[in-house]
Tab-separated table of C-alpha atoms and ligand atoms in Angstrom:
chain	number	residue	atom	x	y	z
A	782	UNK	CA	16.161	-13.902	-14.743
A	783	UNK	CA	13.054	-11.745	-15.230
A	784	UNK	CA	10.976	-14.149	-13.142
A	785	UNK	CA	13.728	-14.304	-10.488
A	786	UNK	CA	13.679	-10.505	-10.189
A	787	UNK	CA	9.874	-10.296	-10.186
A	788	UNK	CA	9.770	-12.701	-7.247
A	789	UNK	CA	12.532	-10.729	-5.538
A	790	UNK	CA	10.414	-7.569	-5.776
A	791	UNK	CA	7.327	-9.418	-4.490
A	792	UNK	CA	9.344	-10.786	-1.561
A	793	UNK	CA	10.531	-7.308	-0.555
A	794	UNK	CA	7.064	-5.772	-0.990
A	795	UNK	CA	5.634	-8.407	1.356
A	796	UNK	CA	8.395	-7.822	3.935
A	797	UNK	CA	8.056	-4.339	5.448
A	798	UNK	CA	9.794	-5.517	8.655
A	799	UNK	CA	12.248	-8.317	9.636
A	800	UNK	CA	9.302	-10.197	11.207
A	801	UNK	CA	7.490	-10.250	7.871
A	802	UNK	CA	10.667	-11.215	5.998
A	803	UNK	CA	11.171	-14.194	8.314
A	804	UNK	CA	7.561	-15.320	7.765
A	805	UNK	CA	8.079	-15.106	4.003
A	806	UNK	CA	11.283	-17.133	4.162
A	807	UNK	CA	9.781	-19.727	6.539
A	808	UNK	CA	6.786	-20.181	4.229
A	809	UNK	CA	9.033	-20.703	1.214
A	810	UNK	CA	11.226	-23.137	3.139
A	811	UNK	CA	8.162	-25.111	4.290
A	812	UNK	CA	6.959	-25.291	0.689
A	813	UNK	CA	10.391	-26.685	-0.263
A	814	UNK	CA	10.098	-29.407	2.413
A	815	UNK	CA	12.185	-27.794	5.165
A	816	UNK	CA	11.172	-28.609	8.733
A	817	UNK	CA	10.924	-26.081	11.546
A	818	UNK	CA	13.105	-26.657	14.607
A	819	UNK	CA	12.512	-25.239	18.082
A	820	UNK	CA	15.483	-24.025	20.126
A	821	UNK	CA	13.661	-25.176	23.272
A	822	UNK	CA	13.638	-28.817	22.146
A	823	UNK	CA	16.138	-31.597	21.428
A	824	UNK	CA	16.901	-31.911	17.725
A	825	UNK	CA	16.870	-35.217	15.809
A	826	UNK	CA	18.364	-34.396	12.415
A	827	UNK	CA	18.082	-36.916	9.608
A	828	UNK	CA	20.348	-37.147	6.576
A	829	UNK	CA	19.124	-35.590	3.376
A	830	UNK	CA	16.707	-33.239	5.138
A	831	UNK	CA	16.500	-29.458	5.415
A	832	UNK	CA	15.678	-27.477	8.554
A	833	UNK	CA	15.125	-23.955	9.761
A	834	UNK	CA	14.981	-22.239	13.121
A	835	UNK	CA	14.006	-18.683	14.039
A	836	UNK	CA	14.855	-16.490	17.010
A	837	UNK	CA	12.667	-13.554	18.090
A	838	UNK	CA	10.821	-14.172	14.808
A	839	UNK	CA	13.239	-11.656	13.281
A	840	UNK	CA	16.328	-13.798	12.546
A	841	UNK	CA	16.314	-17.133	10.738
A	842	UNK	CA	18.905	-19.864	10.184
A	843	UNK	CA	18.166	-22.600	7.638
A	844	UNK	CA	20.382	-25.450	6.546
A	845	UNK	CA	20.682	-28.678	4.646
A	846	UNK	CA	21.849	-31.699	6.625
A	847	UNK	CA	24.475	-33.015	6.881
A	848	UNK	CA	27.517	-30.882	5.976
A	849	UNK	CA	30.145	-32.597	3.833
A	850	UNK	CA	33.931	-32.799	4.181
A	851	UNK	CA	33.979	-29.331	2.641
A	852	UNK	CA	31.780	-28.140	5.491
A	853	UNK	CA	29.029	-25.654	4.792
A	854	UNK	CA	28.821	-22.669	2.553
A	855	UNK	CA	27.286	-20.306	5.110
A	856	UNK	CA	25.447	-17.500	3.338
A	857	UNK	CA	25.002	-14.546	5.665
A	858	UNK	CA	22.641	-11.590	5.208
A	859	UNK	CA	20.531	-9.284	7.362
A	860	UNK	CA	16.771	-8.869	7.672
A	861	UNK	CA	16.689	-5.286	9.013
A	862	UNK	CA	16.853	-1.988	7.131
A	863	UNK	CA	17.126	1.622	8.332
A	864	UNK	CA	13.716	3.216	8.886
A	865	UNK	CA	11.597	5.320	11.247
A	866	UNK	CA	10.402	3.322	14.278
A	867	UNK	CA	7.350	4.303	16.296
A	868	UNK	CA	8.096	5.501	19.829
A	869	UNK	CA	6.329	3.684	22.725
A	870	UNK	CA	3.993	6.635	23.450
A	871	UNK	CA	3.666	7.915	19.903
A	872	UNK	CA	0.833	10.446	19.950
A	873	UNK	CA	1.772	14.130	19.802
A	874	UNK	CA	-0.381	17.102	18.787
A	875	UNK	CA	0.609	20.056	16.634
A	876	UNK	CA	-1.195	22.587	14.437
A	877	UNK	CA	-4.542	20.831	14.719
A	878	UNK	CA	-3.119	17.453	13.738
A	879	UNK	CA	-2.206	14.190	15.430
A	880	UNK	CA	1.351	13.063	14.776
A	881	UNK	CA	3.187	9.833	15.698
A	882	UNK	CA	6.634	10.309	17.208
A	883	UNK	CA	9.428	8.260	15.634
A	884	UNK	CA	12.995	7.276	16.372
A	885	UNK	CA	15.414	6.610	13.491
A	886	UNK	CA	16.484	2.948	13.360
A	887	UNK	CA	20.003	2.569	11.988
A	888	UNK	CA	21.707	5.003	9.626
A	889	UNK	CA	18.583	6.362	7.914
A	890	UNK	CA	19.020	8.734	4.975
A	891	UNK	CA	16.332	11.121	6.193
A	892	UNK	CA	15.720	13.351	3.153
A	893	UNK	CA	13.860	10.761	1.054
A	894	UNK	CA	11.286	10.221	3.842
A	895	UNK	CA	9.568	13.508	3.054
A	896	UNK	CA	6.316	13.482	1.023
A	897	UNK	CA	6.025	9.698	0.910
A	898	UNK	CA	2.808	7.763	1.504
A	899	UNK	CA	3.654	5.891	4.689
A	900	UNK	CA	2.117	2.855	6.339
A	901	UNK	CA	2.918	0.959	9.552
A	902	UNK	CA	3.877	-2.661	10.144
A	903	UNK	CA	5.432	-4.750	12.875
A	904	UNK	CA	4.603	-6.638	16.049
A	905	UNK	CA	2.229	-5.869	18.912
A	906	UNK	CA	1.976	-7.651	22.274
A	907	UNK	CA	-1.395	-7.497	24.019
A	908	UNK	CA	-3.744	-9.276	26.416
A	909	UNK	CA	-6.761	-10.633	24.580
A	910	UNK	CA	-10.396	-10.749	25.766
A	911	UNK	CA	-9.693	-14.012	27.681
A	912	UNK	CA	-6.741	-12.535	29.561
A	913	UNK	CA	-4.111	-14.376	27.478
A	914	UNK	CA	-0.936	-12.542	26.432
A	915	UNK	CA	-0.611	-12.687	22.645
A	916	UNK	CA	1.717	-11.458	19.910
A	917	UNK	CA	0.511	-10.488	16.466
A	918	UNK	CA	2.175	-9.335	13.275
A	919	UNK	CA	0.361	-6.498	11.618
A	920	UNK	CA	0.723	-4.683	8.317
A	921	UNK	CA	-1.744	-1.858	7.771
A	922	UNK	CA	-0.779	-1.653	4.071
A	923	UNK	CA	-2.781	1.479	3.194
A	924	UNK	CA	-1.122	4.925	3.421
A	925	UNK	CA	-1.900	6.456	6.823
A	926	UNK	CA	0.836	9.005	7.455
A	927	UNK	CA	3.139	11.526	5.792
A	928	UNK	CA	6.125	13.711	6.624
A	929	UNK	CA	5.294	16.806	4.573
A	930	UNK	CA	8.128	19.050	3.386
A	931	UNK	CA	8.294	22.652	4.477
A	932	UNK	CA	7.413	24.708	1.380
A	933	UNK	CA	10.282	26.539	-0.302
A	934	UNK	CA	8.471	29.868	0.233
A	935	UNK	CA	8.911	29.388	3.986
A	936	UNK	CA	12.582	28.486	3.690
A	937	UNK	CA	14.365	30.179	0.788
A	938	UNK	CA	17.624	28.384	1.614
A	939	UNK	CA	15.965	24.975	1.351
A	940	UNK	CA	17.948	23.918	-1.731
A	941	UNK	CA	21.307	25.067	-0.430
A	942	UNK	CA	21.399	24.615	3.313
A	943	UNK	CA	18.394	22.794	4.759
A	944	UNK	CA	19.348	20.259	7.387
A	945	UNK	CA	17.049	17.818	9.157
A	946	UNK	CA	16.515	17.579	12.888
A	947	UNK	CA	15.672	13.934	13.620
A	948	UNK	CA	13.605	14.841	16.704
A	949	UNK	CA	11.458	17.659	15.326
A	950	UNK	CA	11.417	17.581	11.505
A	951	UNK	CA	10.428	14.034	10.561
A	952	UNK	CA	7.353	13.386	12.726
A	953	UNK	CA	4.668	11.834	10.485
A	954	UNK	CA	1.258	13.540	10.443
A	955	UNK	CA	-1.508	10.951	10.882
A	956	UNK	CA	-4.873	12.685	11.302
A	957	UNK	CA	-6.708	15.931	11.941
A	958	UNK	CA	-7.967	16.625	15.444
A	959	UNK	CA	-6.974	17.085	19.080
A	960	UNK	CA	-7.554	13.618	20.597
A	961	UNK	CA	-6.438	10.177	19.453
A	962	UNK	CA	-6.705	6.853	21.282
A	963	UNK	CA	-3.694	4.985	19.904
A	964	UNK	CA	-4.309	1.781	21.886
A	965	UNK	CA	-7.850	1.143	20.683
A	966	UNK	CA	-6.930	2.163	17.135
A	967	UNK	CA	-3.974	-0.218	16.817
A	968	UNK	CA	-5.895	-3.085	18.457
A	969	UNK	CA	-8.727	-2.546	16.020
A	970	UNK	CA	-6.264	-2.593	13.119
A	971	UNK	CA	-5.032	-5.921	14.537
A	972	UNK	CA	-8.599	-7.248	14.715
A	973	UNK	CA	-8.496	-7.381	18.536
A	974	UNK	CA	-10.837	-4.635	19.697
A	975	UNK	CA	-11.432	-6.074	23.197
A	976	UNK	CA	-7.756	-6.495	24.180
A	977	UNK	CA	-5.271	-4.440	26.200
A	978	UNK	CA	-2.078	-3.302	24.486
A	979	UNK	CA	1.136	-4.103	26.373
A	980	UNK	CA	3.885	-3.126	23.912
A	981	UNK	CA	4.672	-2.649	20.222
A	982	UNK	CA	7.521	-2.634	17.704
A	983	UNK	CA	6.088	-0.823	14.684
A	984	UNK	CA	7.918	0.559	11.679
A	985	UNK	CA	6.917	3.113	9.077
A	986	UNK	CA	7.449	2.153	5.452
A	987	UNK	CA	6.682	3.511	1.986
A	988	UNK	CA	3.600	1.898	0.404
A	989	UNK	CA	5.046	2.355	-3.109
A	990	UNK	CA	5.903	-1.093	-4.398
A	991	UNK	CA	9.200	-2.117	-5.964
A	992	UNK	CA	9.524	-1.752	-9.719
A	993	UNK	CA	11.663	-2.243	-12.775
A	994	UNK	CA	13.019	1.048	-14.098
A	995	UNK	CA	15.098	2.301	-17.008
A	996	UNK	CA	14.556	2.606	-20.751
A	997	UNK	CA	15.416	-1.062	-21.096
A	998	UNK	CA	14.212	-1.925	-17.574
A	999	UNK	CA	17.779	-2.567	-16.518
A	1000	UNK	CA	17.283	-1.373	-12.941
A	1001	UNK	CA	15.282	-2.512	-9.912
A	1002	UNK	CA	14.070	0.197	-7.570
A	1003	UNK	CA	12.607	-0.682	-4.174
A	1004	UNK	CA	12.776	-0.136	-0.455
A	1005	UNK	CA	15.001	-2.447	1.632
A	1006	UNK	CA	17.165	-3.809	-1.220
A	1007	UNK	CA	19.805	-3.544	1.513
A	1008	UNK	CA	19.605	-6.316	2.529
A	1009	UNK	CA	16.421	-8.209	1.709
A	1010	UNK	CA	17.870	-8.677	-1.772
A	1011	UNK	CA	20.625	-10.835	-0.266
A	1012	UNK	CA	18.133	-12.674	2.000
A	1013	UNK	CA	16.126	-13.579	-1.085
A	1014	UNK	CA	19.161	-14.570	-3.173
A	1015	UNK	CA	20.505	-16.684	-0.306
A	1016	UNK	CA	17.125	-18.352	0.183
A	1017	UNK	CA	16.885	-19.300	-3.494
A	1018	UNK	CA	20.466	-20.598	-3.445
A	1019	UNK	CA	19.797	-22.729	-0.347
A	1020	UNK	CA	16.646	-24.242	-1.823
A	1021	UNK	CA	18.174	-24.975	-5.228
A	1022	UNK	CA	21.826	-25.844	-4.576
A	1023	UNK	CA	23.067	-29.426	-4.565
A	1024	UNK	CA	25.807	-28.573	-2.060
A	1025	UNK	CA	25.657	-28.402	1.758
A	1026	UNK	CA	24.572	-24.879	2.685
A	1027	UNK	CA	23.442	-22.818	5.626
A	1028	UNK	CA	21.593	-19.518	5.323
A	1029	UNK	CA	21.789	-17.083	8.249
A	1030	UNK	CA	19.611	-13.978	7.920
A	1031	UNK	CA	20.128	-11.835	10.989
A	1032	UNK	CA	18.318	-8.894	12.541
A	1033	UNK	CA	20.015	-5.801	14.035
A	1034	UNK	CA	22.896	-5.477	11.513
A	1035	UNK	CA	22.050	-1.832	10.916
A	1036	UNK	CA	22.459	-1.075	14.616
A	1037	UNK	CA	25.703	-2.977	15.178
A	1038	UNK	CA	24.638	-6.668	15.439
A	1039	UNK	CA	25.081	-6.846	19.231
A	1040	UNK	CA	21.891	-8.513	20.446
A	1041	UNK	CA	20.553	-11.988	21.133
A	1042	UNK	CA	19.351	-12.171	17.515
A	1043	UNK	CA	22.186	-10.256	15.820
A	1044	UNK	CA	25.309	-11.669	14.206
A	1045	UNK	CA	27.252	-10.614	17.308
A	1046	UNK	CA	25.063	-12.900	19.430
A	1047	UNK	CA	24.984	-16.653	19.958
A	1048	UNK	CA	22.324	-17.729	17.471
A	1049	UNK	CA	24.348	-19.048	14.513
A	1050	UNK	CA	27.076	-20.513	16.699
A	1051	UNK	CA	24.560	-22.399	18.830
A	1052	UNK	CA	22.823	-23.831	15.758
A	1053	UNK	CA	26.192	-24.945	14.347
A	1054	UNK	CA	27.205	-26.509	17.671
A	1055	UNK	CA	23.971	-28.483	17.753
A	1056	UNK	CA	24.613	-29.730	14.212
A	1057	UNK	CA	28.288	-30.539	14.671
A	1058	UNK	CA	28.570	-31.490	18.348
A	1059	UNK	CA	32.221	-31.996	19.255
A	1060	UNK	CA	33.168	-31.539	15.577
A	1061	UNK	CA	32.297	-27.846	15.688
A	1062	UNK	CA	35.888	-26.622	15.249
A	1063	UNK	CA	36.500	-29.012	12.367
A	1064	UNK	CA	33.281	-27.898	10.685
A	1065	UNK	CA	34.293	-24.250	11.043
A	1066	UNK	CA	37.743	-24.932	9.559
A	1067	UNK	CA	36.112	-26.686	6.592
A	1068	UNK	CA	33.361	-24.124	5.947
A	1069	UNK	CA	33.243	-20.847	4.027
A	1070	UNK	CA	31.101	-17.915	5.053
A	1071	UNK	CA	29.830	-15.752	2.180
A	1072	UNK	CA	28.627	-12.551	3.792
A	1073	UNK	CA	26.213	-10.964	1.312
A	1074	UNK	CA	25.386	-7.296	1.763
A	1075	UNK	CA	24.847	-4.655	-0.881
A	1076	UNK	CA	27.889	-2.706	-2.093
A	1077	UNK	CA	28.007	0.974	-3.070
A	1078	UNK	CA	27.800	1.242	-6.853
A	1079	UNK	CA	29.608	4.213	-8.367
A	1080	UNK	CA	27.113	7.089	-8.589
A	1081	UNK	CA	27.042	8.758	-12.041
A	1082	UNK	CA	26.526	12.215	-10.477
A	1083	UNK	CA	29.179	11.709	-7.802
A	1084	UNK	CA	31.823	9.500	-9.468
A	1085	UNK	CA	34.653	10.938	-7.355
A	1086	UNK	CA	33.217	9.289	-4.235
A	1087	UNK	CA	34.781	6.083	-5.545
A	1088	UNK	CA	38.303	5.276	-6.618
A	1089	UNK	CA	38.238	4.414	-10.310
A	1090	UNK	CA	40.038	1.055	-9.982
A	1091	UNK	CA	37.660	-0.219	-7.311
A	1092	UNK	CA	34.319	1.303	-8.273
A	1093	UNK	CA	31.574	-1.288	-8.781
A	1094	UNK	CA	29.210	-0.487	-11.633
A	1095	UNK	CA	25.559	-1.483	-11.937
A	1096	UNK	CA	24.965	-4.671	-13.948
A	1097	UNK	CA	28.677	-5.494	-14.187
A	1098	UNK	CA	28.766	-8.270	-11.612
A	1099	UNK	CA	28.883	-9.031	-7.902
A	1100	UNK	CA	31.206	-6.759	-5.930
A	1101	UNK	CA	33.826	-8.360	-3.691
A	1102	UNK	CA	34.562	-6.040	-0.754
A	1103	UNK	CA	38.113	-5.723	0.497
A	1104	UNK	CA	39.430	-3.700	3.417
A	1105	UNK	CA	42.963	-4.057	4.779
A	1106	UNK	CA	41.699	-3.087	8.249
A	1107	UNK	CA	39.235	-5.991	8.345
A	1108	UNK	CA	36.062	-3.943	8.071
A	1109	UNK	CA	35.399	-6.569	5.415
A	1110	UNK	CA	36.532	-10.131	6.102
A	1111	UNK	CA	37.693	-11.037	2.570
A	1112	UNK	CA	41.125	-12.670	2.273
A	1113	UNK	CA	43.074	-13.523	-0.885
A	1114	UNK	CA	42.218	-17.171	-0.235
A	1115	UNK	CA	38.458	-16.665	0.066
A	1116	UNK	CA	38.429	-14.198	-2.835
A	1117	UNK	CA	40.426	-16.606	-4.991
A	1118	UNK	CA	37.903	-19.354	-4.386
A	1119	UNK	CA	34.947	-17.062	-5.116
A	1120	UNK	CA	36.442	-15.585	-8.302
A	1121	UNK	CA	37.463	-18.992	-9.644
A	1122	UNK	CA	33.913	-20.258	-9.135
A	1123	UNK	CA	32.487	-17.159	-10.851
A	1124	UNK	CA	34.921	-17.544	-13.767
A	1125	UNK	CA	34.010	-21.199	-14.235
A	1126	UNK	CA	30.337	-20.358	-14.682
A	1127	UNK	CA	31.061	-17.139	-16.625
A	1128	UNK	CA	29.605	-14.724	-14.051
A	1129	UNK	CA	31.318	-11.345	-13.699
A	1130	UNK	CA	32.760	-10.007	-10.454
A	1131	UNK	CA	34.132	-6.597	-9.468
A	1132	UNK	CA	36.154	-5.349	-6.527
A	1133	UNK	CA	35.227	-2.625	-4.059
A	1134	UNK	CA	37.698	-0.791	-1.854
A	1135	UNK	CA	36.662	2.421	-0.099
A	1136	UNK	CA	38.710	5.496	-0.943
A	1137	UNK	CA	41.602	5.699	1.532
A	1138	UNK	CA	40.524	9.211	2.549
A	1139	UNK	CA	36.986	8.094	3.410
A	1140	UNK	CA	35.479	6.007	6.202
A	1141	UNK	CA	34.405	2.455	5.524
A	1142	UNK	CA	31.176	0.649	6.390
A	1143	UNK	CA	31.102	-2.896	7.651
A	1144	UNK	CA	28.940	-6.013	7.508
A	1145	UNK	CA	28.164	-9.140	9.474
A	1146	UNK	CA	31.202	-10.694	7.717
A	1147	UNK	CA	33.935	-9.673	10.182
A	1148	UNK	CA	31.579	-10.186	13.140
A	1149	UNK	CA	30.694	-13.727	12.067
A	1150	UNK	CA	34.314	-14.526	11.208
A	1151	UNK	CA	35.293	-13.431	14.715
A	1152	UNK	CA	32.493	-15.279	16.506
A	1153	UNK	CA	32.705	-18.523	14.545
A	1154	UNK	CA	36.349	-18.651	13.463
A	1155	UNK	CA	35.232	-19.303	9.890
A	1156	UNK	CA	36.986	-18.103	6.738
A	1157	UNK	CA	34.831	-15.412	5.190
A	1158	UNK	CA	34.341	-13.367	2.055
A	1159	UNK	CA	32.316	-10.147	1.905
A	1160	UNK	CA	30.372	-9.681	-1.323
A	1161	UNK	CA	27.322	-7.766	-2.451
A	1162	UNK	CA	25.201	-6.479	-5.291
A	1163	UNK	CA	26.182	-2.954	-6.445
A	1164	UNK	CA	23.477	-0.569	-5.244
A	1165	UNK	CA	22.744	3.169	-5.340
A	1166	UNK	CA	21.040	5.250	-2.632
A	1167	UNK	CA	21.747	2.797	0.142
A	1168	UNK	CA	19.754	3.502	3.312
A	1169	UNK	CA	17.317	5.663	1.360
A	1170	UNK	CA	13.603	4.827	1.523
A	1171	UNK	CA	14.066	3.735	-2.109
A	1172	UNK	CA	17.253	2.075	-3.320
A	1173	UNK	CA	18.355	0.966	-6.780
A	1174	UNK	CA	20.251	-2.043	-8.133
A	1175	UNK	CA	20.828	-3.625	-11.543
A	1176	UNK	CA	18.654	-6.466	-12.818
A	1177	UNK	CA	21.614	-8.737	-13.619
A	1178	UNK	CA	23.648	-8.691	-10.437
A	1179	UNK	CA	21.299	-10.429	-7.994
A	1180	UNK	CA	20.937	-13.325	-10.413
A	1181	UNK	CA	24.720	-13.454	-10.868
A	1182	UNK	CA	25.196	-13.725	-7.109
A	1183	UNK	CA	22.580	-16.485	-7.012
A	1184	UNK	CA	24.450	-18.490	-9.651
A	1185	UNK	CA	27.753	-18.202	-7.804
A	1186	UNK	CA	26.157	-19.278	-4.503
A	1187	UNK	CA	24.658	-22.328	-6.223
A	1188	UNK	CA	28.129	-23.534	-7.198
A	1189	UNK	CA	30.610	-22.115	-4.662
A	1190	UNK	CA	30.375	-25.299	-2.553
A	1191	UNK	CA	31.983	-27.285	-5.390
A	1192	UNK	CA	35.016	-25.033	-5.756
B	1618	ZN	ZN1	23.321	-3.908	4.627
């Protein structure tokens, strides 16, 4: 389990954006013998093989072939996490410094972004010295920006009533000076000094690496646990299970999933239709989708935010998410199957229901269930500080989820 968690932390550290996460997963799949498929080509699938296909380089679907009479276990997760995204024309000047303008991506918890050592990563599109349009993934890795707090002396109410304006208060400071040529700087960082920049999708992230924490090291603390943890667990399950499985790690969950690469789009359905042909409906009736996305663990300082009978605790097992209004897609049938499997291999589970007087989040579970017509269960690893720049989970729960996913296809 220690090694499993160490590799999980390494995977997240190496994946500051969905593009980088997809590269990591593709590399690991290649090493395990999986073959890359191209959506622009005809597919010839052979029995006993594994395949993967990417879209926009930010979503990835991988699968063993063929499915059995029990269909696939389809493990769903998402590659994106809330963060600050660079605006197209980022350079602004203030107080003798150069700042880069940002737009929040998804439901960012803004407070933790102050006083962090930030770097930039993502994708640029440019014309190279020969006039060819190119794309390149970049990760600057070293700290290059910071959103400094306003000192308490300049805001005596800071600890009681400070709020954050997303347009004006969280603009990272990048350099001293009055002039800054963003285009030549970013091309140089990409190793393409003679090119012409056309466009970019760049994300700020915290350079602090993930870590074990706690007197007995019983916690994992890292950026992007939501939901790269589930991507990693699903990937390990796919590679190591003996049962037919598909892994679908989708971009754009944090902004609603409606895009050509999101769970609301056509990607997974089109892959499944290519696999199954006219047997698509049968395959969907036989399959089970396990939508894996972190669950809110009960917070020791704010225990009343949960209802005591449905409050997942850290290191007490995978949380099964239930919502009578279908914000989570779990049914008694899918939960029964999941819990029986967990019981048979002696892995703990817990249940999560949002307090009835509070709003409820959602996942790609209900969206995928709707799009594909597949029975679905929503589960996730109990996590604190979700959507913070640094989140926290227990060391036992990711491994527990992995064990269940290995065996759920037999149940
Ligand atoms: Zn999530």
